[in-house]
Short mmCIF file of C-alpha atoms and ligand atoms in Angstrom, two decimals:
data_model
loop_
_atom_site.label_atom_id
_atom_site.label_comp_id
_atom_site.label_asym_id
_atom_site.label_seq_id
_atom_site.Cartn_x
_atom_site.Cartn_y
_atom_site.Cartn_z
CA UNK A 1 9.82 -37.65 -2.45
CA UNK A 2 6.62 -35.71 -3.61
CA UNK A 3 4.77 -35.63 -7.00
CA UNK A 4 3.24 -32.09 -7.24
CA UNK A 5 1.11 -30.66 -9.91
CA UNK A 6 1.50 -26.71 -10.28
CA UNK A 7 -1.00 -24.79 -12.00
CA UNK A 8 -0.69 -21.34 -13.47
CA UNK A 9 2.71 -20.55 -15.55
CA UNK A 10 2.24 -17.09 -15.63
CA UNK A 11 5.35 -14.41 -13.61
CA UNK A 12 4.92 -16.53 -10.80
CA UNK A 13 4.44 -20.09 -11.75
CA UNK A 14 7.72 -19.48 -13.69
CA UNK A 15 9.54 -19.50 -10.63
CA UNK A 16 7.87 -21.95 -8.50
CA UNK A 17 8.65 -24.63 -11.55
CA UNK A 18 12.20 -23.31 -10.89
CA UNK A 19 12.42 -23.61 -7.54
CA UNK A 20 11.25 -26.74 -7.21
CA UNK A 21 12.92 -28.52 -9.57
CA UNK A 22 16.33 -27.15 -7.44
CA UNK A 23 15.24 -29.09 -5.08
CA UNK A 24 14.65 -32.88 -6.23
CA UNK A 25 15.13 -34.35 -3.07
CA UNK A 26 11.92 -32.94 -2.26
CA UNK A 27 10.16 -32.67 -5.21
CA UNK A 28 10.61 -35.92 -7.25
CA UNK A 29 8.09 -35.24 -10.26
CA UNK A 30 6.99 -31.93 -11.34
CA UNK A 31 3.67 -31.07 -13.36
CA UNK A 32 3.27 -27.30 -15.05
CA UNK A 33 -0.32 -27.11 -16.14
CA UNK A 34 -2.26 -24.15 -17.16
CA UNK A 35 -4.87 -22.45 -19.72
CA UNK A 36 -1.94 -21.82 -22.63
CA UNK A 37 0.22 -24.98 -23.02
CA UNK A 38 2.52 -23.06 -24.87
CA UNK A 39 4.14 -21.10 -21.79
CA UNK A 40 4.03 -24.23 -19.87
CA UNK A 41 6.33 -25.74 -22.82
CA UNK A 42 8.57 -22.69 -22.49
CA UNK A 43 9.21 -22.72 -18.82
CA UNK A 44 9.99 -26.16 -18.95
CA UNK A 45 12.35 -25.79 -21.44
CA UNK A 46 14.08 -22.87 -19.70
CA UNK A 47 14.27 -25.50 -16.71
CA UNK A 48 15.54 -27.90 -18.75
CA UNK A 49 18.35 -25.85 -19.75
CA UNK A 50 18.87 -24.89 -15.69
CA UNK A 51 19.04 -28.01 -14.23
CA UNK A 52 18.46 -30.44 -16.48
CA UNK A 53 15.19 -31.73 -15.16
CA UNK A 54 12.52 -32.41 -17.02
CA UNK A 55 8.83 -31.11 -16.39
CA UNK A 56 5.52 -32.60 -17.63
CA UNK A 57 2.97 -30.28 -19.11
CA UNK A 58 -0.70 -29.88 -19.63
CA UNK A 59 -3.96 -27.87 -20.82
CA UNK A 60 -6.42 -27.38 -18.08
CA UNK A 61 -9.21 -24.68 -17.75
CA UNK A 62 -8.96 -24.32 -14.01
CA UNK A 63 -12.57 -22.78 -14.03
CA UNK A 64 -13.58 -26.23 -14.77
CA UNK A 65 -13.94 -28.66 -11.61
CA UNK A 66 -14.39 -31.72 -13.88
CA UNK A 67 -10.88 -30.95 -16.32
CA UNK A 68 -9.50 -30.48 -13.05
CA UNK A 69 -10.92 -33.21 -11.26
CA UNK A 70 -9.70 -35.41 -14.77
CA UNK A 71 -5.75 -34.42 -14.51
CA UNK A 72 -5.43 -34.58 -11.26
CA UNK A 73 -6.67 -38.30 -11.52
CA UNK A 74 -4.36 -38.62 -14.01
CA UNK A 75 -1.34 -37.52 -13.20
CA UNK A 76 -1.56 -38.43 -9.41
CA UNK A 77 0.06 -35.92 -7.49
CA UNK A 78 0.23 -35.72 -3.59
CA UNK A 79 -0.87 -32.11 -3.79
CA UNK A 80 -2.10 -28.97 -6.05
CA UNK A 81 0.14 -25.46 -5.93
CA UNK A 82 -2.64 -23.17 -7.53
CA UNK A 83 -0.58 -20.46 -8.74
CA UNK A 84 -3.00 -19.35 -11.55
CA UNK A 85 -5.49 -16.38 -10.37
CA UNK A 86 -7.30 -15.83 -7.02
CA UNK A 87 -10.69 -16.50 -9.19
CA UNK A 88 -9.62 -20.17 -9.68
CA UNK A 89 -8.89 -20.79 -5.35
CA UNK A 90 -12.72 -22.11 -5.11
CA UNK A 91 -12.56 -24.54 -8.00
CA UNK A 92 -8.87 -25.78 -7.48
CA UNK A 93 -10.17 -26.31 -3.66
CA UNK A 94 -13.58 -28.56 -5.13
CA UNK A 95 -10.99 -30.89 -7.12
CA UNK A 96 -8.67 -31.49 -4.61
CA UNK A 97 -11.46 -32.31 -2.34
CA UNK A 98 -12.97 -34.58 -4.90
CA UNK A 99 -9.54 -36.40 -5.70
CA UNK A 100 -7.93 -36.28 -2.02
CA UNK A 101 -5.28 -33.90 -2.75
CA UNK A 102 -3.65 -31.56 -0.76
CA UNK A 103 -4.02 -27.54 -1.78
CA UNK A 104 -1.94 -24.57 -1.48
CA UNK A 105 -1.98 -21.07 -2.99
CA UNK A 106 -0.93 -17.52 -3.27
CA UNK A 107 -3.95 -15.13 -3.10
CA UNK A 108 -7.51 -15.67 -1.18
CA UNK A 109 -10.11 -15.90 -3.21
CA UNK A 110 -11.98 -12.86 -5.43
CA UNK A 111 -15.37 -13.09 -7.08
CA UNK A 112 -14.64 -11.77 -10.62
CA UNK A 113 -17.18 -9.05 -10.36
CA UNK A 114 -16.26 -7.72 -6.75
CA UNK A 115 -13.02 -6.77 -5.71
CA UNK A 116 -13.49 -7.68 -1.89
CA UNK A 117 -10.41 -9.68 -0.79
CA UNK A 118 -11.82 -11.58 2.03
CA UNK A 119 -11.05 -14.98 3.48
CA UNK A 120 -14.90 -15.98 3.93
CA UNK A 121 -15.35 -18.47 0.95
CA UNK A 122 -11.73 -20.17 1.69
CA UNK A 123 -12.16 -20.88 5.72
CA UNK A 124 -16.30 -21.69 4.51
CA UNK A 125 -13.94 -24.96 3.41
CA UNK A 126 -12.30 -25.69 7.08
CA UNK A 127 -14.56 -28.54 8.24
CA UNK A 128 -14.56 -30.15 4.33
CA UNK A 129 -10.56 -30.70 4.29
CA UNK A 130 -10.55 -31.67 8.13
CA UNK A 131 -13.07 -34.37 7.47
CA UNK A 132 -10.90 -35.33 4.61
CA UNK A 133 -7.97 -35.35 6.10
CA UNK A 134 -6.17 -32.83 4.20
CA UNK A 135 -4.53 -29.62 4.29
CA UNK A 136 -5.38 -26.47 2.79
CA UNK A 137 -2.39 -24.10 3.02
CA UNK A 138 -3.37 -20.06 2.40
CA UNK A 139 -1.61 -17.18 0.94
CA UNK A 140 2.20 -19.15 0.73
CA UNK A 141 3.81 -16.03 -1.16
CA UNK A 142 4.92 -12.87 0.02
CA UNK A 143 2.43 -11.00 1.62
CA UNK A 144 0.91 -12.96 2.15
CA UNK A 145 2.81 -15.26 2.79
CA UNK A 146 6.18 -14.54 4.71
CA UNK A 147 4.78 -11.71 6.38
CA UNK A 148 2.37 -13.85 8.22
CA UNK A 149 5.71 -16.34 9.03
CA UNK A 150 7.15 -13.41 9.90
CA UNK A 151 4.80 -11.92 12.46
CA UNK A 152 4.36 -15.96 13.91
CA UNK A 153 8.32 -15.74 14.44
CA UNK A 154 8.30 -12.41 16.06
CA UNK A 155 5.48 -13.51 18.16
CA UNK A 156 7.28 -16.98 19.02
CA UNK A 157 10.91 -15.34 19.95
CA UNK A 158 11.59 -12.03 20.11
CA UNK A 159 7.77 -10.33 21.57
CA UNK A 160 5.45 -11.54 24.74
CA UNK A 161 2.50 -9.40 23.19
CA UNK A 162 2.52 -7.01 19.55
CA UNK A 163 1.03 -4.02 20.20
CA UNK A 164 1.29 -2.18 16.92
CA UNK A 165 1.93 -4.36 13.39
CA UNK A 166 2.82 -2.11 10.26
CA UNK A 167 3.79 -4.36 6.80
CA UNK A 168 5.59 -2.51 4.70
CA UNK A 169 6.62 -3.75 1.15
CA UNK A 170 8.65 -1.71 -1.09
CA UNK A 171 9.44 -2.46 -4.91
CA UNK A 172 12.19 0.38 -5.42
CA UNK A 173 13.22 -1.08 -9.03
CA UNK A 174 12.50 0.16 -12.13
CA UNK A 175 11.45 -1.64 -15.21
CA UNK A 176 11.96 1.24 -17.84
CA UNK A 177 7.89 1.23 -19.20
CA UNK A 178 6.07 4.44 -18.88
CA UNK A 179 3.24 1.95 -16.62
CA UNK A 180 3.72 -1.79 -16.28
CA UNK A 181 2.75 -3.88 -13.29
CA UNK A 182 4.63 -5.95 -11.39
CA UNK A 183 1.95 -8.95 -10.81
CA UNK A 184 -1.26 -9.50 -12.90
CA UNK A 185 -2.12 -6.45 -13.91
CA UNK A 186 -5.60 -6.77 -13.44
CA UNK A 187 -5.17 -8.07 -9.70
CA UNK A 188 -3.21 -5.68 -9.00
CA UNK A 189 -5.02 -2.13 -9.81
CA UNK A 190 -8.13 -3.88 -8.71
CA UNK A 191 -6.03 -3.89 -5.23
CA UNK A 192 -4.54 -0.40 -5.48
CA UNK A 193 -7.73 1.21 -6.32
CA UNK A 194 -9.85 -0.28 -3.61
CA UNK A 195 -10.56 1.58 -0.56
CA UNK A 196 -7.98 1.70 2.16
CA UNK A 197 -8.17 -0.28 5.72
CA UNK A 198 -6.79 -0.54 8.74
CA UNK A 199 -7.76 -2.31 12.24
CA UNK A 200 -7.49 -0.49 14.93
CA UNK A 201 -8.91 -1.36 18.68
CA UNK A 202 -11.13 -4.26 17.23
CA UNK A 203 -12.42 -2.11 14.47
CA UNK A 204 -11.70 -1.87 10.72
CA UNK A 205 -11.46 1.90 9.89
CA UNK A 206 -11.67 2.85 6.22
CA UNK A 207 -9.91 5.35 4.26
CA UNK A 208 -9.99 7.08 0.64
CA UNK A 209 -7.87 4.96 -1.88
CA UNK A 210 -4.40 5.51 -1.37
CA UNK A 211 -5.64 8.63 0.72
CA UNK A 212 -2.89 8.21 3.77
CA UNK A 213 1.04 8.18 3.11
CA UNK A 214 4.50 8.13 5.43
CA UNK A 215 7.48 8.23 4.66
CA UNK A 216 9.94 5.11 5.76
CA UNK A 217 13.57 5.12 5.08
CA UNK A 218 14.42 1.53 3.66
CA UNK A 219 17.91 -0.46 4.56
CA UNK A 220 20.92 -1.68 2.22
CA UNK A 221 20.83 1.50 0.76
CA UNK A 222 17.15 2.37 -1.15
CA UNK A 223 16.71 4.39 1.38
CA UNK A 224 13.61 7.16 2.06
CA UNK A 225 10.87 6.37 -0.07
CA UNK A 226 6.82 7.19 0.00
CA UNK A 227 4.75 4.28 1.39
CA UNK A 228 0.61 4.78 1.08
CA UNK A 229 -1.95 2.57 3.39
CA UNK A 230 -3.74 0.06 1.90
CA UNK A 231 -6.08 -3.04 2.56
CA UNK A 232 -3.93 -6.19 2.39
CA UNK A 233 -5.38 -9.88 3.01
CA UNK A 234 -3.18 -11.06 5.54
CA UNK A 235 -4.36 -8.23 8.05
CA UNK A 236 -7.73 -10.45 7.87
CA UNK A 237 -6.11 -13.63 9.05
CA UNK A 238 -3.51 -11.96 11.67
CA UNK A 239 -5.90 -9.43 13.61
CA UNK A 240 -7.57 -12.65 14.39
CA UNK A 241 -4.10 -14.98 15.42
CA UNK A 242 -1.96 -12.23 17.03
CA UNK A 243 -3.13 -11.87 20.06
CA UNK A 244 -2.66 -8.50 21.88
CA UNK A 245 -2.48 -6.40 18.63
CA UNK A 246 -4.00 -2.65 19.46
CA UNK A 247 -3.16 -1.49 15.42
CA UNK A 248 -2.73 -3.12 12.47
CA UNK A 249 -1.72 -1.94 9.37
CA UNK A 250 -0.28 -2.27 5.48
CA UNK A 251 1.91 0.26 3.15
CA UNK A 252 3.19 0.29 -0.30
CA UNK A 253 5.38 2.28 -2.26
CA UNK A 254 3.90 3.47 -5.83
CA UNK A 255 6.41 6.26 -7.97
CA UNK A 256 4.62 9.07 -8.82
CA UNK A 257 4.67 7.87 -12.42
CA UNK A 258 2.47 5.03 -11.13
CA UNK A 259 0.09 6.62 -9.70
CA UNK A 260 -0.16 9.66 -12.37
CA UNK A 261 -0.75 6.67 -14.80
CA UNK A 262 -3.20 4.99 -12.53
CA UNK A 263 -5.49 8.30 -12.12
CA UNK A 264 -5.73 9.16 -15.84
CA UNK A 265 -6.71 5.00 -16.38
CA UNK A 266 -9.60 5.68 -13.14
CA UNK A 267 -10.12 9.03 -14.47
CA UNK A 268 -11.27 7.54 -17.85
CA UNK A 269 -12.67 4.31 -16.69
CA UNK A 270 -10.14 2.03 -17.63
CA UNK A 271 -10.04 0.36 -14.36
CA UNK A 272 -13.94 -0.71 -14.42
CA UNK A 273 -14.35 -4.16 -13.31
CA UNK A 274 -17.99 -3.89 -14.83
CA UNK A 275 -19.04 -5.18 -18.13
CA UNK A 276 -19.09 -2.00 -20.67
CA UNK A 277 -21.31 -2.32 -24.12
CA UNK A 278 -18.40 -1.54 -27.09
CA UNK A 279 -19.32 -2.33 -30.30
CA UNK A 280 -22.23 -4.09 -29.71
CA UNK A 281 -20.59 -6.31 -27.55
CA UNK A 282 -20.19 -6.61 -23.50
CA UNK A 283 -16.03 -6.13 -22.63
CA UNK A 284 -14.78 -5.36 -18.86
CA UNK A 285 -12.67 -2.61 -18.92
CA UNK A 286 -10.08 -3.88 -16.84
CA UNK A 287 -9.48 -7.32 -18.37
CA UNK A 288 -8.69 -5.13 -21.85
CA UNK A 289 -6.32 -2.90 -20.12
CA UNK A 290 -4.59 -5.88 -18.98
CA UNK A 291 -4.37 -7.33 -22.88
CA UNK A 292 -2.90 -3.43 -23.41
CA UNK A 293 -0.28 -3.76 -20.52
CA UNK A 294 3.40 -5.11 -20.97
CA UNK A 295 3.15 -9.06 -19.23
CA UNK A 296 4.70 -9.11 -15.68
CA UNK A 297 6.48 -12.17 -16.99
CA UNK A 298 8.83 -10.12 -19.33
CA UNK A 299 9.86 -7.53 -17.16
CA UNK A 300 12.45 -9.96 -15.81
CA UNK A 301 15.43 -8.98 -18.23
CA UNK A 302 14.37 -5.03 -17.99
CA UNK A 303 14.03 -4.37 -14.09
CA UNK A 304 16.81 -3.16 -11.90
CA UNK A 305 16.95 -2.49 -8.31
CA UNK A 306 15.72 -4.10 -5.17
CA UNK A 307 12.17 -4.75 -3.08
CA UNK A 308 12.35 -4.83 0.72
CA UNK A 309 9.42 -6.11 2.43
CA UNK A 310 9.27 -6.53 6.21
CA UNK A 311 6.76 -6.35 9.15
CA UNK A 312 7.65 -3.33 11.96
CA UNK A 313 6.32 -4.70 15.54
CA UNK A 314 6.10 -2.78 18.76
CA UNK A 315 5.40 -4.65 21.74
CA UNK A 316 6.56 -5.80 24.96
CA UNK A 317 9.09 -8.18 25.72
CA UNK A 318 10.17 -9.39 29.79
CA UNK A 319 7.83 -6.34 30.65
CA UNK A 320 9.82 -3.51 28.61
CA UNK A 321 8.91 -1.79 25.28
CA UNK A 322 10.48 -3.38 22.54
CA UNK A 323 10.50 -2.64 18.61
CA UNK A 324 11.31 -4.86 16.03
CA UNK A 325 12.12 -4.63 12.06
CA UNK A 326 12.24 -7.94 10.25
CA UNK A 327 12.82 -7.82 6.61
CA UNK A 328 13.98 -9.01 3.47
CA UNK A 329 15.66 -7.44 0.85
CA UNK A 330 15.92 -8.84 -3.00
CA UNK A 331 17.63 -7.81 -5.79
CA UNK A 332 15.32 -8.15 -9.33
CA UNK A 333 18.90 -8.61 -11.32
CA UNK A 334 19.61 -11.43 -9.13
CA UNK A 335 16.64 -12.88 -9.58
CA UNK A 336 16.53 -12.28 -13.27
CA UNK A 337 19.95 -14.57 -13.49
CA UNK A 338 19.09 -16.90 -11.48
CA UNK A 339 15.34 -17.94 -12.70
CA UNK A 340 14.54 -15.63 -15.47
CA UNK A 341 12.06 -13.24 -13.74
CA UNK A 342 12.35 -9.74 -11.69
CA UNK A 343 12.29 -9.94 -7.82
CA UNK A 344 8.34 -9.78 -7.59
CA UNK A 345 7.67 -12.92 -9.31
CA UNK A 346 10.62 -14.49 -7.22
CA UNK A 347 9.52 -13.44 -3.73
CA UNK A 348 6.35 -14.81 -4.29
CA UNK A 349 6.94 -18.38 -5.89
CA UNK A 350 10.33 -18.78 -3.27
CA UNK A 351 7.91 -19.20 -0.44
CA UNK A 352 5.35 -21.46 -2.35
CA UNK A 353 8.08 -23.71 -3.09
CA UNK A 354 8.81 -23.70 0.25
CA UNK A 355 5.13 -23.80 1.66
CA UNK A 356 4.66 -27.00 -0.32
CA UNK A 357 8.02 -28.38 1.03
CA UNK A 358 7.17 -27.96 4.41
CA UNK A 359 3.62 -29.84 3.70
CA UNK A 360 5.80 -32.68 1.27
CA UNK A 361 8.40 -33.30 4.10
CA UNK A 362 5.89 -33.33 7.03
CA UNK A 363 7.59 -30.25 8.80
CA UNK A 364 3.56 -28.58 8.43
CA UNK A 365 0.71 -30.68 8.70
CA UNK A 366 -2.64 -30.68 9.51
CA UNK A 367 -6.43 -31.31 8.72
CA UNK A 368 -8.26 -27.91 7.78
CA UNK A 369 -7.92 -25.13 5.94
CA UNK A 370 -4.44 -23.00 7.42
CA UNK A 371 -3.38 -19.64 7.41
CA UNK A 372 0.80 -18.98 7.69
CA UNK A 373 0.91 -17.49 10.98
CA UNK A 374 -0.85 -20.69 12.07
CA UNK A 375 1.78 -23.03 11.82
CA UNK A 376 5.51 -23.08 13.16
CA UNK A 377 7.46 -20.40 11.67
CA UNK A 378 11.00 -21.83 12.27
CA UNK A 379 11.62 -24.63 9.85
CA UNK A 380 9.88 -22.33 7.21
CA UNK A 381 12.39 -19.36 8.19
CA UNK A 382 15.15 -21.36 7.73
CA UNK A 383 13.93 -22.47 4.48
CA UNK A 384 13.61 -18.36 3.30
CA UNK A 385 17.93 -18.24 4.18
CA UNK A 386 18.45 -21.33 1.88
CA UNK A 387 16.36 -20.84 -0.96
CA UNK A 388 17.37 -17.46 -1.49
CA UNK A 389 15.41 -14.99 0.31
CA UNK A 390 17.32 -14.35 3.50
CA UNK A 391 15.86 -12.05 5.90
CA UNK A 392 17.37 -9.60 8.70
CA UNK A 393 16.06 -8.62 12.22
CA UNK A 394 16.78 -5.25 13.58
CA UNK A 395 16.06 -4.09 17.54
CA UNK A 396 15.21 -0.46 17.08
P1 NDP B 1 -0.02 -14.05 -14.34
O1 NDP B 1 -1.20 -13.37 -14.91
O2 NDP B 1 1.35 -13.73 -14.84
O3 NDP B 1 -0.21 -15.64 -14.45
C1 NDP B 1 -1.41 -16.29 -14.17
C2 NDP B 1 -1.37 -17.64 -14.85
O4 NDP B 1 -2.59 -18.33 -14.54
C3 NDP B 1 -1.31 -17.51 -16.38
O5 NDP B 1 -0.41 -18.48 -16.89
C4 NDP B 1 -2.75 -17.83 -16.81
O6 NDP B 1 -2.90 -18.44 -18.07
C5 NDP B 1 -3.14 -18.83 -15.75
N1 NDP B 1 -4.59 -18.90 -15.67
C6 NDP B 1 -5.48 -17.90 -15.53
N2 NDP B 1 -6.72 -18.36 -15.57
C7 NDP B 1 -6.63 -19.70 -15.76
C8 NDP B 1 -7.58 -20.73 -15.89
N3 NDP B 1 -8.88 -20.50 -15.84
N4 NDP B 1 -7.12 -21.99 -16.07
C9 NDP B 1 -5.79 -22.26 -16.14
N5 NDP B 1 -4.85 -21.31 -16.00
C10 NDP B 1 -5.26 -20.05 -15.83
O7 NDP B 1 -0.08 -13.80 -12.77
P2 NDP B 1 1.12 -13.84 -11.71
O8 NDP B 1 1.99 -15.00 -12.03
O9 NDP B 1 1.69 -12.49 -11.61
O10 NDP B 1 0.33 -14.13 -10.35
C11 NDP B 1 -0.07 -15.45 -10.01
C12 NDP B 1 -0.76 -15.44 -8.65
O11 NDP B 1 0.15 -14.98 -7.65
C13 NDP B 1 -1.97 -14.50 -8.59
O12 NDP B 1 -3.00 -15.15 -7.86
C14 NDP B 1 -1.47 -13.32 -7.79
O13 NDP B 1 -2.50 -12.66 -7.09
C15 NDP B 1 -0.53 -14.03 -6.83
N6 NDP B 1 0.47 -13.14 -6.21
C16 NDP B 1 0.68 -13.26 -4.86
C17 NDP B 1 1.62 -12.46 -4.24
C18 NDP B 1 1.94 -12.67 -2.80
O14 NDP B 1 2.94 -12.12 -2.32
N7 NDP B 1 1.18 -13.44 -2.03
C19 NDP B 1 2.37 -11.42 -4.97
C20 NDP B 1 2.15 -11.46 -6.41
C21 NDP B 1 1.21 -12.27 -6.99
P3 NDP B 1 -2.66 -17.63 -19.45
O15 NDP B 1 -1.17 -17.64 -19.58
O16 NDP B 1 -3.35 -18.44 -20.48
O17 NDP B 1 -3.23 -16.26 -19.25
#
């Protein structure tokens, strides 16, 4: 029986609150907590109305380590799900240090003026948590997330060594708006737009933004569909844990309507993560496109189709070559009835709810500062086929 405190209650803190509360045998008392009260309130009423449970809510500026520090001594909980924005990791980290908490979250940390995506300033807090005994859980969503579980599975049963890793997530719905994103909008183009990377024979090699494309032909029926290279976190975390890997790589699939969108905002300078002089006063581009943009929170009742996101593995297994696809497929309508948001927001708060059961119920535990692939990936795959992401491995 855990008391946890959840804080962000944007797309994706929506359905965290949700999933948890579906599972009280796990998670006893719930906390929603973030900057605007009011869509705390709201999600808590839409749980209400779900399952009947009711959630506590609070302000807190997670900027600040002393509000922080002040609810969590409040309100007592056995561990933090940050699940605001990858600018609050550092400070979330500081209170649950200071209170004795334990920590998960989504995203690694990103200065606000420097789109790097790097896992230096989390793992800088390793030897902090081990001496206090806790756990520090990275990247529970997605990707990361249940890629990383994913590649730790492959790894455990079905490959001796993984030569070549390729991630490949594809978002084949459709939401209707002429450009919307799926996630925070400003985390997200800040992603798109940065320079492409790969790791190949110990090396990172970069490439031109969205520069390099293939095309992969998706199952349960999406079918072919253009996938570019990108950088993505997780390569950071399992280049370093999968041992054997020669190539390493991640793809996406944008619609051309994205991306036509997305070069007229560069174009322009829309995407500028710099502060601009307007009016006498200092805005950042980006952060007023993102007021502009429709939130990823209401595209729930407006998206149709399904995301499939998967890792491909070559590698060797008893000697021979051996290639495997392991995926999951979700469908944003599904989703939509059963939580209220579109499949993005519900692949990555399933496996946050289910990173912060495994820590609750003892199946992962540790001192330090973790990344997925580092723990045991079976109790956590099992989790994915009951909470409602089940996955699928093919032998190609
Ligand atoms: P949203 O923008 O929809 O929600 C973010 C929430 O955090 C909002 O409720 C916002 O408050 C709150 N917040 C922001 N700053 C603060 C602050 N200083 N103090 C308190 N609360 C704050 O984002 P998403 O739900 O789409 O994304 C949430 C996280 O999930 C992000 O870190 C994102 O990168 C990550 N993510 C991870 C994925 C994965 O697969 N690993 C995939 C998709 C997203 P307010 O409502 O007032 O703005």
């Amino acid at each position: 029986m855990a008391r946890v405190l959840i804080i962000g209650a944007g797309g994706v803190g929506g359905v965290v609150v949700h999933k948890c509360a579906q599972v009280p045998s796990v998670f006893s008392e719930i906390m929603l907590a973030s900057r605007t009260k009011s869509k705390c309130d709201a999600i808590a009423a839409d749980v209400k109305a779900r399952t009947g449970r009711t959630i506590e809510t609070a302000q807190v500026d997670a900027d600040n380590v002393p509000e922080l520090v002040a609810l969590i001594r409040a309100y007592k909980p056995d561990m933090v799900l940050n699940i605001a924005l990858p600018y609050q990791d550092l400070t979330i980290m500081d209170a649950c240090l200071e209170t004795g908490v334990h920590y998960l979250d989504t995203a690694n940390y990103e200065p606000l003026d420097e789109a790097k995506f790097e896992y230096k300033w989390q793992w800088a807090y390793q030897e902090r948590f081990e001496k206090a005994g806790l756990m520090a859980l990275l990247g529970s969503g997605f990707d990361p997330g249940v890629t990383n579980v994913f590649c730790a599975y492959v790894m455990k049963h079905l490959l001796d060594e993984v030569h070549v890793l390729d991630i490949i997530d594809c978002n084949a719905g459709d939401h209707g708006h002429p450009f919307a994103t799926n996630f925070n909008p400003e985390i997200n183009i800040r992603e798109v737009t940065a320079r492409g990377r790969y790791w190949e024979r110990g090396e990172w090699v970069e490439t031109d933004p969205l520069s390099w494309s293939m095309n992969y032909d998706f199952p349960d029926g999406i079918g072919p569909k253009k996938c570019f290279l990108m950088y993505h976190e997780e390569l950071e975390s399992l280049v370093q844990n999968l041992k054997g890997l020669k190539r390493a790589r991640f793809w996406m699939t944008f619609s051309d309507n994205y991306l036509n969108h997305l070069k007229v905002l560069e174009n322009v300078g829309m995407t500028r993560i710099d502060e601009v002089e307007h009016d006498g006063k200092k805005i950042v581009p980006i952060q007023f496109l993102r007021a502009l943009l429709p939130d990823p929170a209401s595209l729930g009742p407006r998206t149709k189709g399904k995301t499939c996101i998967g890792c491909l593995m070559q590698g060797v297994k008893d000697g021979k070559p051996k290639t495997v696809y392991i995926y999951n497929v979700c469908d944003h309508q599904e989703c939509y009835r059963e939580v209220g948001s579109q499949a993005i927001s519900y692949t990555t708060g399933v496996p946050a709810m289910i990173g912060a059961m495994m820590m609750m119920t003892g199946k992962w535990s540790g001192k330090g500062v973790y990344n997925m692939e580092q723990l045991d990936p079976d109790p956590f795959m099992d989790a994915l086929n009951k909470h409602g992401l089940p996955w699928v491995v093919v032998e190609k």
